[in-house]
Amino acid sequence: MTTTAAPGVSATRGHVIIPSKVRRLTEPSIVRFVLTGMALAFLMLFLAVPLTAVFVEALSRGLAAYVAAMAEPFTIAALRLTLITTAIAVPANLVFGLCAAWVIGKFQFRGRHVLTTLIDLPFAVSPVIAGLVFVLLFGRQGFFGPWLAEHGVRIIFAVPGIVLATVFVSLPFIAREVIPVMEASGAQEEEAARVLGAGGLQTFFRVTLPNIKWGVLYGVILCSARAIGEFGAVSVVSGHIRGLTNTLPLHVEILYNEYQFQAAFAVASILTCLALVTLVAKTIAERRLHT
Amino acid sequence: MSIEVRNLTKTFGSFTALRDVSFTVTSGELVALLGPSGSGKTTLLRTIAGLEAPDAGSVLFDGDDATERSPKDRRVGFVFQHYALFRHMTVFENVAFGLRVRPRAERPSDGEIRRKVDELLALVQLEYLGDRYPAQLSGGQRQRVALARALAVEPRALLLDEPFGALDAKVRQELRRWLRRLHGQIHLTSVFVTHDQEEALELANRVVVMNDGTIEQDGTPEEVVEHPATPFVMNFVGNVNMFHGRVQAGKALLGPLALQYPAHESAEARSASGYTRPHEIEITRSEDGSGLWATVSDVRRTGAIVKMELSDERGGLIQVELGRDQFDRLHPSTGERVYLKPKRVRVFMHE
C-alpha cells in the first residue's frame, strides 16, 4: 500500500488507507448526488407523472364510470380491431423477419447491404408518409384504385389498409433483433447438423431456432408494442369509422376530441397496461438474450 | 471406406483454394493434411464432407461418385475446429442428435439411443458428464464430445479439422495419444487437417503436405522427414539452415560448402540451394577442411536438446541443435569461434 494517504485520513489510527489514486476513480459525492437527482427528476417528470395521470384521470369519476367506458361497444370494437391487426401483423413480420435474418445472417451475397438498409426504411420514413403511400397505391385515385374498385375490394378506409399500414411500420423490429443473434451464432452448428444427417427443416427447428429464440421473442415483443400503439400511419388509412375502422389509439383521440376526457383516459389505460406488460416481458427476454 | 479425390479445383472469388488436387485414402488409413494456413487443406476436407462444392473434379467413396451427394447422405463424421457443439443441448443430446434426426423407419428406439450414447460417452471417457452443457466443459472435454457425436452415426470415414488446434500443449499430447489408440481399435478411415508438423508426423500413417492449393508431397512420415520432395516441404517440416550457391559439373558450391552433386553432371551452371537441419550439423573446435566456421551468439537449453544460434562469416544466422551430453562435452561459450560440419545437405536446383 502506498504512503500517500488521503488528507485527513491518518494511518496511525489503524484505518484502512485508501490510496489517493483509487479515490480519484469515483466522482465527488456532490457530483454523484446532483447527477442521480437530475436523472430521477427527469424520469419522474416525463414517465412516472404522465403514467400516473392516465390512471388518475381514468378513475376520476369512480370505478363505475371507468368500467362503463370500457364496456362501451365502440371501445370493445376498437380493442378487437387492434388485437386482430396485431395478430396478423406480428406473425407476418415474424415470418419475414426470420427469413430476412437467416439470409442476411448466414450468407454473403451481392445486395446484402441494400437489403439491410431496406429493412430499416420504415424506421426512417414518417408513419404519416407510410400511410399516404398506401393511399396513393390503393386509394380510389391511386395506382391500383380502379382495378380494386372494379373487383369490389376495399383496402383504404377498411381493415386491410389498417393491417397493411401496421405491417409496414412494425416490419423492422423482428428482423433487426434477429440478424445480430443469427450472425453471432455462425453457420458451424448448422453445418454440424447437416453432416450428422439432419435435413433443412430439422436443422432449422432443432439447431437454428433454439439458438436465436430469445432474440426472436424480444423482436416479437417490440413488434407487438409497435403494432398495438401505431397511430400515424393507421390514422391516414383508417377513415375513422367508429366500430369498424377505429383502433384503440384512434379511439382515444376521437374520445378526447369529443371532450370525453375520462373515457379517453380509461381507454388509454388499456394501452398503458398493454405497454407495461410488454415492458416486463421485454426485460425478461432481454435478460435471457444476454446470458 | 476408401476416399478418392480427383482433380479438385475450388476458388473463392479471386482466391484459388485448390488447384487440380488428386489423392487417395485407402480404407483404414489415418492421413494428415499438413500445410500452412491458406494452403487449401481445410477446403479439401470440407469438400470431402460435402460442405463445399468443388468448381471442378470429383470425390469418390469406395469408387462411387459422391460429388453431388449432400452432406447429410455422405455418412462421414466431421469434427470441427471449434467443435460446433449444439450449445442449447446437453452432452447426451449432442451425441444423440445424429440418431434422433434419422427418418422414422431407421430411427433407433429411445432405449437403443440411450444405450448407444452411453457406450460412446464411455469410449470418450465422459460417461459422468452426460447432463452438462457444452459451456460447462473444458476444451479437451468438448473435443471428445465432438468426436463421440461424429462417431454416433457410425460414419464410414472420420474427418477432423485441426482437431487439437485450440487446446493447450499437455491436453493436446494426451488427446493425440488417445486418438491414435482409438484408431487402432476401430480402424476407421480418418483424415485430419493440421498445421503442426509434429502432430502430423506423430499421428498419421501418411502425410499429405499442401501449399498454395496443391499437394507438395504425399508419403509416409518418414519419407516426408527424410526425403522431402521440395524445398517447401524441407522448410515446413522442421527448421532448416539454407545455403545459396550453384551446381556445376557434378559439384555443388554453396557459399563455404563444396559437395559432390552427381545429379547435375553438365558443365552448365545452375543456381541451387542446400538445406540442412539444425540437428544434422556437428560442431568441432578444430578446423577439419569443410571451411565453414561461425561464432556462437546464443545458447538455449530446452530439456534434452540445446539450441544454439551462430552467425557465419557474413553474419547470416545458423541454427544448430545438440544433445545435452554432446554440448556439455564441448561446452562452447558465447562469442567463441567454432567449426561446423554438416552431416547431411539436401540440394535443390532452382527452376
XYZ file of C-alpha atoms in Angstrom:
642
model
C 0.000 0.000 0.000
C 1.282 3.465 -0.806
C 2.037 6.048 1.819
C 0.165 8.771 0.007
C -2.762 8.747 2.397
C -5.698 10.928 1.590
C -5.678 14.172 3.525
C -7.472 13.793 6.800
C -7.046 10.029 6.971
C -4.384 9.160 9.452
C -2.532 5.892 9.150
C -1.788 5.801 12.845
C -5.425 5.383 13.801
C -5.374 1.976 12.160
C -7.830 2.855 9.429
C -7.540 1.276 6.032
C -5.788 3.830 3.910
C -7.359 4.446 0.538
C -4.585 5.356 -1.858
C -5.284 8.684 -3.476
C -5.232 7.080 -6.936
C -8.174 4.865 -6.062
C -10.121 7.725 -4.553
C -9.915 9.692 -7.752
C -11.710 6.906 -9.657
C -15.077 7.911 -8.225
C -16.572 11.361 -8.602
C -17.023 13.595 -5.549
C -20.254 12.749 -3.748
C -21.816 16.124 -4.541
C -21.452 15.456 -8.293
C -22.872 11.960 -7.925
C -25.812 13.287 -5.917
C -26.625 16.021 -8.426
C -26.391 13.726 -11.450
C -28.513 10.991 -9.899
C -31.017 13.563 -8.720
C -31.306 15.091 -12.168
C -31.847 11.706 -13.790
C -34.524 10.776 -11.246
C -36.306 14.114 -11.550
C -36.325 13.754 -15.324
C -37.768 10.250 -15.115
C -40.444 11.407 -12.650
C -41.444 14.350 -14.809
C -41.596 12.554 -18.136
C -42.501 8.982 -17.235
C -43.921 8.452 -13.770
C -46.136 11.547 -13.631
C -47.846 11.029 -17.023
C -48.286 7.354 -16.308
C -49.966 8.075 -13.003
C -52.017 10.853 -14.580
C -53.500 8.387 -17.053
C -54.868 6.208 -14.285
C -55.892 9.117 -12.024
C -57.873 10.719 -14.823
C -59.332 7.377 -15.919
C -60.679 6.758 -12.424
C -61.634 10.389 -11.739
C -65.336 9.649 -11.868
C -65.137 6.427 -9.955
C -64.822 2.816 -10.848
C -68.341 2.546 -12.296
C -67.632 5.220 -14.913
C -64.326 3.530 -15.707
C -65.988 0.164 -16.282
C -68.761 1.799 -18.296
C -66.216 3.451 -20.602
C -64.532 0.115 -21.115
C -67.756 -1.744 -21.795
C -68.875 0.747 -24.394
C -69.453 -1.155 -27.706
C -67.195 1.152 -29.752
C -64.373 0.656 -27.275
C -64.741 -3.093 -27.475
C -64.821 -2.921 -31.282
C -61.662 -0.799 -31.260
C -59.934 -3.229 -28.915
C -60.935 -6.153 -31.124
C -59.632 -4.414 -34.251
C -56.331 -3.607 -32.553
C -55.908 -7.200 -31.445
C -56.829 -8.577 -34.890
C -54.393 -6.205 -36.575
C -51.635 -7.188 -34.176
C -52.454 -10.875 -34.588
C -51.923 -10.552 -38.344
C -49.027 -8.080 -38.402
C -46.819 -9.823 -35.844
C -46.863 -13.332 -37.379
C -46.397 -11.826 -40.849
C -43.379 -9.888 -39.645
C -42.134 -12.912 -37.734
C -42.018 -14.998 -40.895
C -40.499 -12.167 -42.899
C -38.038 -11.270 -40.127
C -36.810 -14.846 -39.743
C -36.325 -15.290 -43.490
C -34.541 -11.960 -43.866
C -32.351 -12.535 -40.815
C -31.455 -16.020 -41.983
C -30.446 -14.823 -45.433
C -28.534 -11.798 -44.123
C -27.029 -13.516 -41.099
C -25.814 -16.729 -42.688
C -24.878 -15.826 -46.254
C -22.673 -13.365 -48.061
C -24.213 -12.210 -51.324
C -24.451 -9.185 -53.573
C -27.145 -6.772 -52.415
C -26.897 -7.856 -48.773
C -26.328 -4.282 -47.630
C -29.146 -2.980 -49.797
C -31.496 -5.472 -48.153
C -30.324 -4.483 -44.674
C -30.919 -0.823 -45.495
C -34.355 -1.525 -46.970
C -35.422 -3.268 -43.766
C -34.652 -0.065 -41.893
C -36.792 2.033 -44.241
C -39.917 2.029 -42.042
C -37.778 3.455 -39.209
C -36.656 6.316 -41.398
C -39.959 7.185 -43.036
C -42.524 9.193 -41.079
C -45.581 6.978 -40.336
C -47.863 9.554 -41.928
C -45.914 9.279 -45.188
C -46.147 5.483 -44.936
C -49.910 5.785 -44.643
C -50.076 8.158 -47.585
C -48.064 5.756 -49.733
C -50.756 3.147 -49.222
C -53.462 5.679 -50.048
C -51.591 6.537 -53.249
C -51.335 2.866 -54.135
C -54.729 1.538 -53.141
C -56.941 4.632 -52.741
C -59.739 5.447 -55.179
C -57.460 7.768 -57.181
C -54.492 5.506 -56.548
C -52.447 3.269 -58.747
C -54.430 0.077 -58.168
C -57.608 2.008 -57.240
C -59.646 1.484 -60.429
C -58.839 -2.225 -60.580
C -59.732 -2.712 -56.926
C -62.981 -0.782 -57.306
C -63.913 -2.923 -60.285
C -63.471 -6.070 -58.237
C -65.186 -4.649 -55.193
C -62.130 -4.860 -52.925
C -61.738 -2.111 -50.332
C -58.327 -1.579 -48.804
C -58.175 2.072 -47.851
C -60.632 3.139 -45.132
C -61.089 -0.555 -44.336
C -59.426 -3.222 -42.228
C -56.938 -4.448 -44.905
C -55.439 -0.943 -45.139
C -55.002 -0.784 -41.379
C -53.283 -4.160 -41.386
C -51.023 -3.160 -44.285
C -50.004 0.087 -42.607
C -49.323 -1.712 -39.338
C -47.252 -4.425 -41.021
C -45.228 -1.722 -42.733
C -44.375 0.322 -39.659
C -43.611 -2.707 -37.474
C -41.617 -4.552 -40.142
C -38.035 -3.850 -38.984
C -38.409 -4.917 -35.356
C -38.070 -8.694 -35.572
C -35.515 -8.749 -38.394
C -33.421 -6.106 -36.620
C -33.300 -8.123 -33.404
C -32.667 -11.498 -35.014
C -29.952 -10.532 -37.547
C -27.210 -9.889 -34.955
C -28.079 -13.045 -32.999
C -28.067 -15.054 -36.206
C -24.721 -13.580 -37.251
C -23.210 -14.235 -33.843
C -24.271 -17.881 -33.777
C -22.485 -18.506 -37.081
C -23.043 -21.349 -39.509
C -20.955 -24.061 -37.863
C -23.674 -25.687 -35.790
C -25.886 -25.892 -38.872
C -23.045 -27.496 -40.799
C -22.536 -29.980 -37.993
C -26.250 -30.831 -38.074
C -26.174 -31.386 -41.835
C -23.163 -33.684 -41.651
C -24.933 -35.627 -38.893
C -27.778 -36.302 -41.314
C -30.328 -33.613 -40.427
C -32.481 -32.180 -43.220
C -33.139 -28.482 -43.738
C -36.248 -28.259 -41.559
C -34.786 -30.445 -38.827
C -31.703 -28.221 -38.777
C -33.833 -25.092 -38.533
C -36.119 -26.280 -35.754
C -33.567 -28.254 -33.735
C -30.469 -26.092 -34.101
C -31.056 -22.624 -35.576
C -34.264 -21.675 -33.774
C -33.206 -22.679 -30.237
C -30.087 -20.546 -30.648
C -31.991 -17.429 -31.620
C -35.207 -17.897 -29.660
C -34.639 -15.119 -27.116
C -33.754 -12.704 -29.887
C -36.921 -13.721 -31.715
C -39.040 -13.281 -28.601
C -37.534 -9.864 -27.937
C -38.298 -8.852 -31.528
C -41.863 -10.153 -31.275
C -42.441 -8.123 -28.116
C -41.132 -4.907 -29.641
C -43.081 -5.579 -32.827
C -46.311 -6.174 -30.873
C -45.844 -2.993 -28.892
C -45.471 -1.008 -32.071
C -48.377 -2.753 -33.788
C -50.703 -2.066 -30.857
C -49.689 1.537 -30.418
C -49.310 2.706 -34.027
C -51.208 5.924 -34.660
C -49.905 7.965 -37.601
C -49.914 5.513 -40.494
C -53.118 3.847 -39.354
C -54.818 7.225 -38.902
C -54.202 8.088 -42.559
C -55.657 4.876 -43.980
C -58.373 4.245 -41.397
C -61.117 6.757 -42.204
C -62.084 6.749 -38.501
C -65.335 4.848 -38.916
C -66.441 4.098 -35.388
C -66.991 0.461 -34.660
C -65.435 -0.508 -37.990
C -62.033 1.017 -38.670
C -61.107 2.506 -35.330
C -58.159 1.047 -33.494
C -57.564 1.785 -29.817
C -55.168 4.703 -30.302
C -57.566 6.278 -32.844
C -60.467 5.732 -30.478
C -58.616 7.552 -27.707
C -58.127 10.529 -29.988
C -61.785 10.635 -31.009
C -62.991 10.470 -27.412
C -60.549 13.189 -26.442
C -61.646 15.452 -29.284
C -65.221 14.986 -28.113
C -64.241 16.240 -24.641
C -64.922 12.831 -23.080
C -61.702 13.078 -21.107
C -62.472 10.415 -18.548
C -63.475 7.883 -21.220
C -60.408 8.777 -23.316
C -58.117 8.147 -20.392
C -59.931 4.953 -19.479
C -59.266 3.579 -22.981
C -55.726 4.935 -22.814
C -55.252 2.962 -19.614
C -55.786 -0.254 -21.601
C -52.954 0.750 -23.910
C -50.841 1.705 -20.912
C -51.418 -1.692 -19.313
C -50.501 -3.440 -22.564
C -47.341 -1.323 -22.664
C -46.437 -2.263 -19.092
C -46.941 -5.963 -19.798
C -44.759 -5.608 -22.893
C -42.108 -3.854 -20.870
C -41.924 -6.611 -18.269
C -41.817 -9.312 -20.954
C -39.127 -7.345 -22.785
C -36.999 -7.078 -19.654
C -37.214 -10.824 -19.081
C -36.426 -11.644 -22.705
C -33.574 -9.152 -22.747
C -32.017 -10.709 -19.674
C -32.179 -14.168 -21.231
C -30.835 -12.829 -24.529
C -27.677 -11.514 -22.913
C -26.833 -14.525 -20.747
C -14.247 -46.800 -46.743
C -11.708 -45.543 -49.277
C -11.790 -41.918 -50.369
C -10.555 -40.741 -53.721
C -10.231 -37.140 -54.748
C -9.791 -36.420 -58.447
C -8.632 -33.138 -59.949
C -10.405 -30.942 -57.401
C -10.412 -27.212 -58.084
C -12.102 -24.636 -55.891
C -11.992 -20.859 -55.948
C -13.490 -18.289 -53.603
C -13.807 -15.099 -55.644
C -10.289 -14.323 -56.808
C -8.677 -16.694 -54.315
C -7.841 -20.189 -55.525
C -8.061 -22.602 -52.604
C -7.481 -25.846 -54.536
C -5.686 -26.319 -57.861
C -6.283 -29.642 -59.519
C -5.738 -31.736 -56.378
C -5.818 -35.550 -56.564
C -5.076 -38.145 -53.909
C -6.404 -41.368 -52.435
C -7.016 -42.550 -48.894
C -7.229 -46.305 -48.654
C -9.637 -47.911 -46.229
C -8.496 -47.838 -42.602
C -5.731 -45.274 -43.079
C -5.060 -42.308 -40.813
C -3.965 -39.485 -43.100
C -2.783 -35.989 -42.182
C -3.284 -32.995 -44.438
C -0.412 -30.770 -43.408
C 0.169 -27.218 -44.536
C 0.270 -23.554 -43.526
C -2.945 -21.550 -43.241
C -4.372 -20.700 -46.642
C -2.843 -23.805 -48.234
C -6.279 -25.261 -49.015
C -6.201 -28.174 -46.576
C -9.416 -27.258 -44.761
C -11.194 -26.569 -48.059
C -10.132 -30.019 -49.230
C -11.522 -31.628 -46.073
C -14.782 -29.682 -46.313
C -15.135 -30.670 -49.953
C -14.804 -34.334 -48.991
C -17.544 -33.820 -46.374
C -19.772 -32.064 -48.906
C -19.701 -28.732 -47.065
C -18.106 -27.085 -50.097
C -18.985 -27.786 -53.707
C -15.909 -28.024 -55.949
C -15.698 -25.956 -59.153
C -14.258 -28.971 -60.938
C -13.217 -32.512 -60.101
C -14.859 -35.309 -58.176
C -14.921 -37.080 -54.825
C -15.335 -40.867 -54.783
C -16.289 -43.031 -51.808
C -15.389 -46.694 -52.340
C -15.239 -45.956 -56.056
C -18.732 -44.381 -56.222
C -19.006 -40.776 -57.307
C -20.213 -38.803 -54.274
C -19.515 -35.310 -55.637
C -23.206 -34.434 -55.975
C -24.280 -36.133 -52.756
C -25.457 -33.788 -49.979
C -23.508 -33.848 -46.708
C -26.472 -35.468 -44.997
C -26.240 -38.511 -47.263
C -22.449 -38.969 -47.193
C -22.275 -40.630 -43.787
C -18.954 -39.126 -42.835
C -18.160 -37.912 -39.354
C -16.829 -34.358 -39.184
C -15.124 -32.810 -36.183
C -14.975 -29.035 -36.464
C -12.038 -26.943 -35.403
C -14.082 -25.185 -32.734
C -16.184 -28.310 -32.149
C -19.503 -26.648 -33.169
C -21.342 -28.410 -30.347
C -25.039 -27.568 -30.052
C -24.965 -25.011 -27.254
C -28.536 -25.488 -26.102
C -28.282 -29.285 -25.810
C -26.724 -31.397 -23.101
C -23.721 -33.551 -23.893
C -26.048 -36.550 -24.113
C -28.367 -34.829 -26.593
C -25.420 -33.630 -28.650
C -24.225 -37.184 -29.095
C -27.769 -38.471 -29.674
C -28.524 -35.833 -32.341
C -27.417 -37.853 -35.358
C -29.625 -40.759 -34.266
C -32.666 -38.634 -33.441
C -32.799 -36.912 -36.839
C -32.934 -40.170 -38.762
C -36.109 -40.887 -40.733
C -38.673 -42.637 -38.552
C -38.149 -46.036 -40.179
C -34.406 -46.082 -39.441
C -34.528 -44.321 -36.097
C -33.490 -46.480 -33.147
C -35.815 -46.662 -30.130
C -35.187 -44.375 -27.144
C -33.703 -47.282 -25.221
C -31.301 -48.100 -28.022
C -30.299 -44.461 -28.366
C -29.604 -44.292 -24.633
C -27.520 -47.462 -24.737
C -25.583 -46.292 -27.780
C -24.887 -42.804 -26.411
C -23.780 -44.177 -23.041
C -21.456 -46.536 -24.844
C -19.912 -43.672 -26.845
C -19.591 -41.452 -23.791
C -17.753 -44.308 -22.085
C -15.495 -44.615 -25.133
C -14.518 -40.949 -24.842
C -14.366 -41.230 -21.043
C -17.139 -38.740 -20.355
C -19.871 -41.041 -19.067
C -20.451 -38.907 -15.972
C -20.883 -35.657 -17.922
C -23.968 -36.501 -19.984
C -26.164 -33.884 -18.277
C -23.746 -30.993 -18.682
C -23.982 -28.302 -21.311
C -21.040 -27.608 -23.652
C -20.335 -24.273 -21.942
C -19.632 -26.170 -18.711
C -16.890 -28.322 -20.248
C -13.165 -27.791 -20.740
C -11.686 -27.617 -24.227
C -10.450 -31.204 -24.158
C -13.831 -32.485 -22.977
C -15.654 -30.566 -25.715
C -13.308 -32.061 -28.255
C -14.152 -35.564 -27.063
C -17.897 -34.814 -27.121
C -17.485 -33.644 -30.724
C -15.753 -36.934 -31.506
C -18.432 -39.031 -29.819
C -21.118 -37.079 -31.691
C -19.388 -37.705 -35.008
C -18.982 -41.416 -34.239
C -22.621 -41.869 -33.162
C -23.893 -42.054 -36.732
C -21.454 -44.908 -37.482
C -19.679 -42.911 -40.176
C -17.778 -44.648 -42.925
C -14.937 -42.143 -42.524
C -13.916 -39.572 -39.945
C -12.780 -36.087 -40.964
C -11.156 -33.820 -38.387
C -10.392 -30.129 -38.936
C -7.461 -29.008 -36.762
C -8.727 -31.336 -34.044
C -6.271 -30.212 -31.385
C -5.674 -26.654 -32.538
C -7.456 -24.909 -29.692
C -6.035 -26.989 -26.837
C -3.032 -26.437 -24.622
C 0.120 -28.480 -25.216
C -0.407 -31.046 -22.467
C -4.036 -31.868 -23.302
C -3.096 -31.982 -26.967
C -0.458 -34.647 -26.294
C -2.932 -36.733 -24.324
C -5.705 -36.489 -26.905
C -3.283 -37.308 -29.700
C -2.239 -40.499 -27.989
C -5.853 -41.286 -27.237
C -6.927 -40.726 -30.860
C -4.179 -42.995 -32.120
C -5.290 -45.741 -29.742
C -8.877 -45.250 -30.828
C -7.885 -45.539 -34.456
C -6.025 -48.722 -33.596
C -9.223 -50.105 -32.060
C -11.804 -49.220 -34.687
C -9.720 -48.818 -37.868
C -11.957 -46.097 -39.199
C -10.646 -44.330 -42.299
C -9.624 -40.928 -40.942
C -8.320 -37.708 -42.417
C -7.230 -34.818 -40.234
C -6.063 -31.328 -41.051
C -3.214 -29.737 -39.152
C -0.620 -27.009 -39.482
C 1.519 -28.650 -36.806
C 4.141 -30.863 -38.445
C 4.889 -32.651 -35.186
C 1.241 -33.628 -34.831
C 1.062 -34.871 -38.408
C 4.252 -36.920 -38.132
C 3.372 -38.385 -34.765
C -0.209 -39.375 -35.506
C -0.617 -40.197 -39.177
C 0.247 -43.265 -41.283
C 0.573 -40.958 -44.226
C 1.172 -37.249 -44.557
C -0.037 -35.093 -47.438
C 1.826 -31.781 -47.427
C -0.102 -28.940 -49.043
C 0.939 -25.479 -50.125
C -0.906 -22.843 -52.122
C -3.724 -25.169 -53.182
C -1.524 -28.007 -54.413
C -0.002 -31.151 -52.955
C 3.755 -30.798 -52.431
C 4.353 -34.313 -51.194
C 2.312 -37.386 -50.327
C 4.163 -40.006 -48.343
C 4.831 -41.724 -45.033
C 6.031 -39.554 -42.158
C 9.497 -40.985 -42.647
C 9.579 -40.133 -46.350
C 8.434 -36.607 -45.657
C 11.072 -36.057 -42.991
C 13.979 -37.897 -44.585
C 13.303 -37.297 -48.256
C 11.441 -34.034 -48.653
C 10.320 -33.706 -52.255
C 10.556 -29.931 -52.481
C 12.258 -27.035 -50.706
C 8.828 -26.102 -49.325
C 8.457 -29.457 -47.569
C 12.033 -29.236 -46.323
C 11.265 -25.817 -44.853
C 7.868 -26.651 -43.468
C 8.727 -29.937 -41.786
C 11.182 -28.677 -39.202
C 13.793 -25.947 -39.015
C 16.434 -25.606 -41.704
C 19.635 -23.777 -42.482
C 19.874 -22.666 -46.071
C 22.964 -22.123 -48.207
C 22.639 -20.490 -51.615
C 25.003 -21.213 -54.493
C 25.202 -23.142 -57.748
C 25.638 -26.655 -59.126
C 28.032 -27.391 -61.978
C 29.859 -30.432 -63.344
C 28.835 -32.822 -60.583
C 29.645 -30.396 -57.785
C 27.548 -28.157 -55.597
C 29.216 -24.929 -54.496
C 27.139 -23.372 -51.782
C 28.967 -20.460 -50.193
C 31.596 -22.017 -47.963
C 30.308 -25.543 -48.653
C 31.519 -27.708 -51.532
C 29.791 -31.043 -52.092
C 29.591 -33.828 -54.655
C 26.402 -33.468 -56.717
C 26.188 -36.308 -59.268
C 22.635 -35.381 -60.288
C 23.932 -32.480 -62.375
C 26.975 -33.561 -64.430
C 26.558 -30.873 -67.076
C 29.121 -28.081 -67.260
C 26.341 -25.525 -67.366
C 25.958 -23.760 -64.019
C 22.519 -23.729 -62.386
C 21.633 -21.818 -59.245
C 20.695 -24.040 -56.322
C 20.169 -24.075 -52.581
C 21.338 -26.529 -49.963
C 19.354 -27.267 -46.848
C 20.486 -28.838 -43.627
C 18.592 -29.367 -40.397
C 19.873 -27.941 -37.095
C 20.482 -31.420 -35.667
C 22.420 -32.508 -38.748
C 25.351 -30.202 -38.031
C 28.350 -31.237 -35.975
C 30.426 -28.722 -34.096
C 34.170 -29.009 -33.507
C 36.899 -26.766 -32.197
C 39.447 -27.867 -34.806
C 39.374 -26.977 -38.477
C 38.662 -30.144 -40.485
C 38.593 -28.915 -44.049
C 34.937 -28.080 -44.531
C 35.829 -24.442 -44.284
C 32.617 -23.494 -42.503
C 33.021 -21.585 -39.309
C 30.768 -19.406 -37.197
C 30.664 -17.631 -33.869
C 28.290 -18.670 -31.138
C 25.776 -15.901 -30.486
C 23.113 -17.547 -28.334
C 22.627 -20.786 -26.399
C 19.289 -22.043 -25.048
C 18.755 -25.232 -23.104
C 15.331 -26.750 -23.798
C 15.217 -30.029 -21.930
C 17.071 -32.800 -23.729
C 18.447 -30.650 -26.520
C 20.447 -27.452 -26.561
C 19.556 -24.949 -29.273
C 22.385 -22.763 -30.478
C 22.334 -19.767 -32.731
C 25.543 -18.928 -34.553
C 26.475 -16.294 -37.065
C 28.601 -17.259 -40.047
C 31.344 -15.198 -41.621
C 28.824 -12.991 -43.455
C 26.685 -12.530 -40.350
C 23.998 -14.999 -41.519
C 22.114 -16.997 -38.903
C 22.876 -20.713 -38.494
C 20.831 -22.863 -36.123
C 22.355 -25.922 -34.525
C 20.794 -28.413 -32.121
C 22.988 -30.625 -29.983
C 22.191 -33.349 -27.493
C 22.829 -32.220 -23.961
C 25.752 -34.602 -23.435
C 27.348 -33.539 -26.688
C 27.026 -29.900 -25.766
C 28.431 -30.400 -22.287
C 31.467 -32.248 -23.678
C 32.310 -29.348 -25.970
C 30.841 -26.514 -23.951
C 31.365 -23.648 -26.402
C 30.913 -20.245 -24.889
C 29.137 -17.282 -26.408
C 31.365 -15.353 -28.818
C 33.644 -18.339 -29.435
C 34.552 -19.349 -32.984
C 33.680 -22.969 -33.827
C 33.856 -25.106 -36.961
C 30.720 -26.621 -38.433
C 30.430 -29.878 -40.278
C 27.043 -30.597 -41.896
C 26.444 -34.353 -41.835
C 23.766 -34.093 -44.469
C 22.871 -31.440 -47.027
C 19.910 -31.717 -49.414
C 20.403 -29.753 -52.603
C 17.526 -28.450 -54.714
C 18.216 -26.861 -58.098
C 16.150 -23.748 -58.789
C 13.674 -23.937 -61.641
